[in-house]
């Protein structure tokens, strides 16, 4: 005898609880990894100078790279004991919080020392924040539902105007 077959579970949706698709999540992680690499290399290059603000900006950029690696690619920090804990904590943050954090992190070295190295080194890290910010905005609506919403709004406005005109006549 064969066991009765249970109905197959519905396929897992392509989006997680935040509404971000799997490929967009990986795009954000890849941008974070590339942003960390660009921050680290530009920060190291920025430290080879005699100007103290350039050195401070370079050190901050290398700190940004370390934080990006910890949050977005903890496998790059496998010898750091707390890497997985930091990554799990960063995954619990909402996308707008990550966007604010990453963009703020990337702007600070540029404010310290406005050079081409700091601009180019922080550009991808800033782009990571922008990607997370765009994901916080949500999905784009379709044209049909938008047209229905506009039609309902026009009808309610027209009804509201006729109601006020009738009230004035009486």
Coordinates of C-alpha atoms in Angstrom, one line a residue:
X1 CA 0.0 0.0 0.0
X2 CA 1.2 3.4 -0.7
X3 CA 0.8 6.3 1.7
X4 CA -1.6 9.0 0.7
X5 CA 0.2 11.9 -0.9
X6 CA 0.0 15.2 0.8
X7 CA -0.7 18.2 -1.4
X8 CA 2.5 20.0 -2.3
X9 CA 3.2 23.2 -0.3
X10 CA 2.8 26.3 -2.4
X11 CA 6.1 27.6 -3.8
X12 CA 7.9 30.1 -1.7
X13 CA 7.3 33.6 -2.8
X14 CA 10.2 35.4 -4.5
X15 CA 10.0 38.2 -2.0
X16 CA 10.8 38.1 1.7
X17 CA 8.9 39.9 4.5
X18 CA 10.4 43.3 3.5
X19 CA 9.2 43.1 -0.1
X20 CA 12.7 42.8 -1.5
X21 CA 13.3 40.2 -4.2
X22 CA 16.2 37.8 -3.8
X23 CA 18.1 39.2 -6.7
X24 CA 17.9 42.8 -5.4
X25 CA 19.1 41.6 -2.0
X26 CA 22.1 40.0 -3.6
X27 CA 22.7 43.2 -5.7
X28 CA 22.7 45.2 -2.5
X29 CA 25.1 42.7 -0.9
X30 CA 27.4 42.8 -4.0
X31 CA 27.4 46.6 -4.0
X32 CA 28.3 46.5 -0.3
X33 CA 31.2 44.1 -1.0
X34 CA 32.5 46.3 -3.9
X35 CA 32.0 49.4 -1.8
X36 CA 34.1 47.9 1.0
X37 CA 36.8 47.0 -1.5
X38 CA 36.8 50.5 -3.0
X39 CA 36.8 52.2 0.5
X40 CA 39.7 50.0 1.7
X41 CA 41.9 50.6 -1.3
X42 CA 41.1 54.3 -1.6
X43 CA 41.5 54.7 2.2
X44 CA 44.9 53.0 2.1
X45 CA 46.0 55.2 -0.8
X46 CA 44.6 58.3 1.0
X47 CA 46.8 57.5 4.1
X48 CA 50.0 57.9 2.1
X49 CA 50.3 61.7 2.5
X50 CA 51.4 64.3 5.0
X51 CA 48.1 66.1 5.4
X52 CA 46.4 65.1 8.6
X53 CA 42.8 65.5 7.3
X54 CA 43.6 63.1 4.4
X55 CA 45.0 60.6 6.8
X56 CA 41.9 60.9 9.0
X57 CA 39.7 60.5 6.0
X58 CA 41.7 57.4 4.9
X59 CA 41.4 55.8 8.3
X60 CA 37.7 56.5 8.4
X61 CA 37.4 55.0 4.9
X62 CA 39.1 51.8 6.0
X63 CA 36.8 51.7 9.0
X64 CA 33.9 52.0 6.6
X65 CA 35.3 49.1 4.6
X66 CA 35.5 46.9 7.7
X67 CA 31.9 47.8 8.7
X68 CA 30.7 47.1 5.2
X69 CA 32.5 43.7 5.2
X70 CA 31.0 42.9 8.6
X71 CA 27.4 43.8 7.7
X72 CA 27.2 42.7 4.0
X73 CA 29.9 40.0 3.6
X74 CA 30.7 38.3 7.0
X75 CA 32.5 35.5 5.2
X76 CA 35.3 38.0 4.4
X77 CA 35.8 38.4 8.2
X78 CA 35.8 34.7 9.2
X79 CA 38.5 35.1 11.8
X80 CA 36.6 37.9 13.6
X81 CA 34.6 36.1 16.3
X82 CA 31.7 38.6 16.4
X83 CA 31.3 38.9 12.6
X84 CA 28.2 36.6 12.4
X85 CA 26.5 38.3 15.3
X86 CA 27.0 41.7 13.7
X87 CA 25.8 40.5 10.4
X88 CA 22.7 38.9 12.0
X89 CA 22.0 42.2 13.7
X90 CA 22.5 44.2 10.5
X91 CA 20.1 41.9 8.7
X92 CA 17.4 42.7 11.2
X93 CA 17.6 46.4 10.3
X94 CA 15.1 47.9 8.0
X95 CA 16.3 49.0 4.5
X96 CA 15.8 52.7 5.3
X97 CA 18.0 52.3 8.4
X98 CA 20.7 50.7 6.4
X99 CA 20.4 53.4 3.7
X100 CA 20.8 56.1 6.3
X101 CA 23.7 54.4 7.9
X102 CA 25.7 53.6 4.8
X103 CA 25.1 57.0 3.1
X104 CA 26.1 58.8 6.3
X105 CA 29.1 56.6 6.7
X106 CA 30.2 57.4 3.1
X107 CA 29.7 61.2 3.3
X108 CA 31.8 61.8 6.4
X109 CA 35.2 61.2 4.8
X110 CA 34.3 63.4 1.9
X111 CA 33.5 66.2 4.3
X112 CA 36.8 65.7 6.1
X113 CA 38.8 65.8 2.9
X114 CA 37.3 66.6 -0.4
X115 CA 39.6 64.9 -2.9
X116 CA 39.1 62.7 -5.9
X117 CA 40.3 59.7 -4.0
X118 CA 37.7 60.1 -1.2
X119 CA 34.9 60.8 -3.7
X120 CA 35.7 57.8 -5.9
X121 CA 36.4 55.6 -2.9
X122 CA 33.1 56.3 -1.2
X123 CA 31.0 56.4 -4.3
X124 CA 30.1 52.6 -4.3
X125 CA 29.5 52.6 -0.6
X126 CA 27.2 55.6 -1.0
X127 CA 25.5 53.7 -3.9
X128 CA 24.9 50.8 -1.6
X129 CA 23.0 53.1 0.7
X130 CA 21.0 54.4 -2.3
X131 CA 20.1 50.9 -3.3
X132 CA 18.8 50.1 0.2
X133 CA 17.0 53.4 0.2
X134 CA 15.3 52.5 -3.1
X135 CA 14.3 49.2 -1.7
X136 CA 12.7 51.0 1.3
X137 CA 10.4 52.9 -1.1
X138 CA 8.8 49.6 -2.1
X139 CA 7.5 48.2 -5.4
X140 CA 6.3 50.4 -8.2
X141 CA 2.5 50.2 -8.6
X142 CA 0.9 49.1 -11.9
X143 CA -0.9 51.6 -14.1
X144 CA -4.3 50.0 -13.8
X145 CA -4.6 50.3 -10.0
X146 CA -3.2 53.9 -10.3
X147 CA -5.8 54.8 -12.9
X148 CA -8.6 53.3 -10.7
X149 CA -7.3 55.2 -7.7
X150 CA -7.3 58.5 -9.7
X151 CA -10.8 57.8 -11.0
X152 CA -12.1 57.2 -7.4
X153 CA -10.5 60.3 -6.2
X154 CA -12.1 62.4 -9.0
X155 CA -15.5 60.9 -8.2
X156 CA -15.2 61.7 -4.5
X157 CA -14.1 65.2 -5.3
X158 CA -17.0 65.7 -7.7
X159 CA -19.5 64.4 -5.1
X160 CA -18.0 66.6 -2.4
X161 CA -18.4 69.7 -4.6
X162 CA -22.0 68.9 -5.5
X163 CA -22.8 68.3 -1.8
X164 CA -21.4 71.7 -0.8
X165 CA -23.3 73.4 -3.7
X166 CA -26.6 71.8 -2.7
X167 CA -26.0 72.9 0.9
X168 CA -25.6 76.5 -0.1
X169 CA -28.7 76.5 -2.3
X170 CA -31.0 75.5 0.6

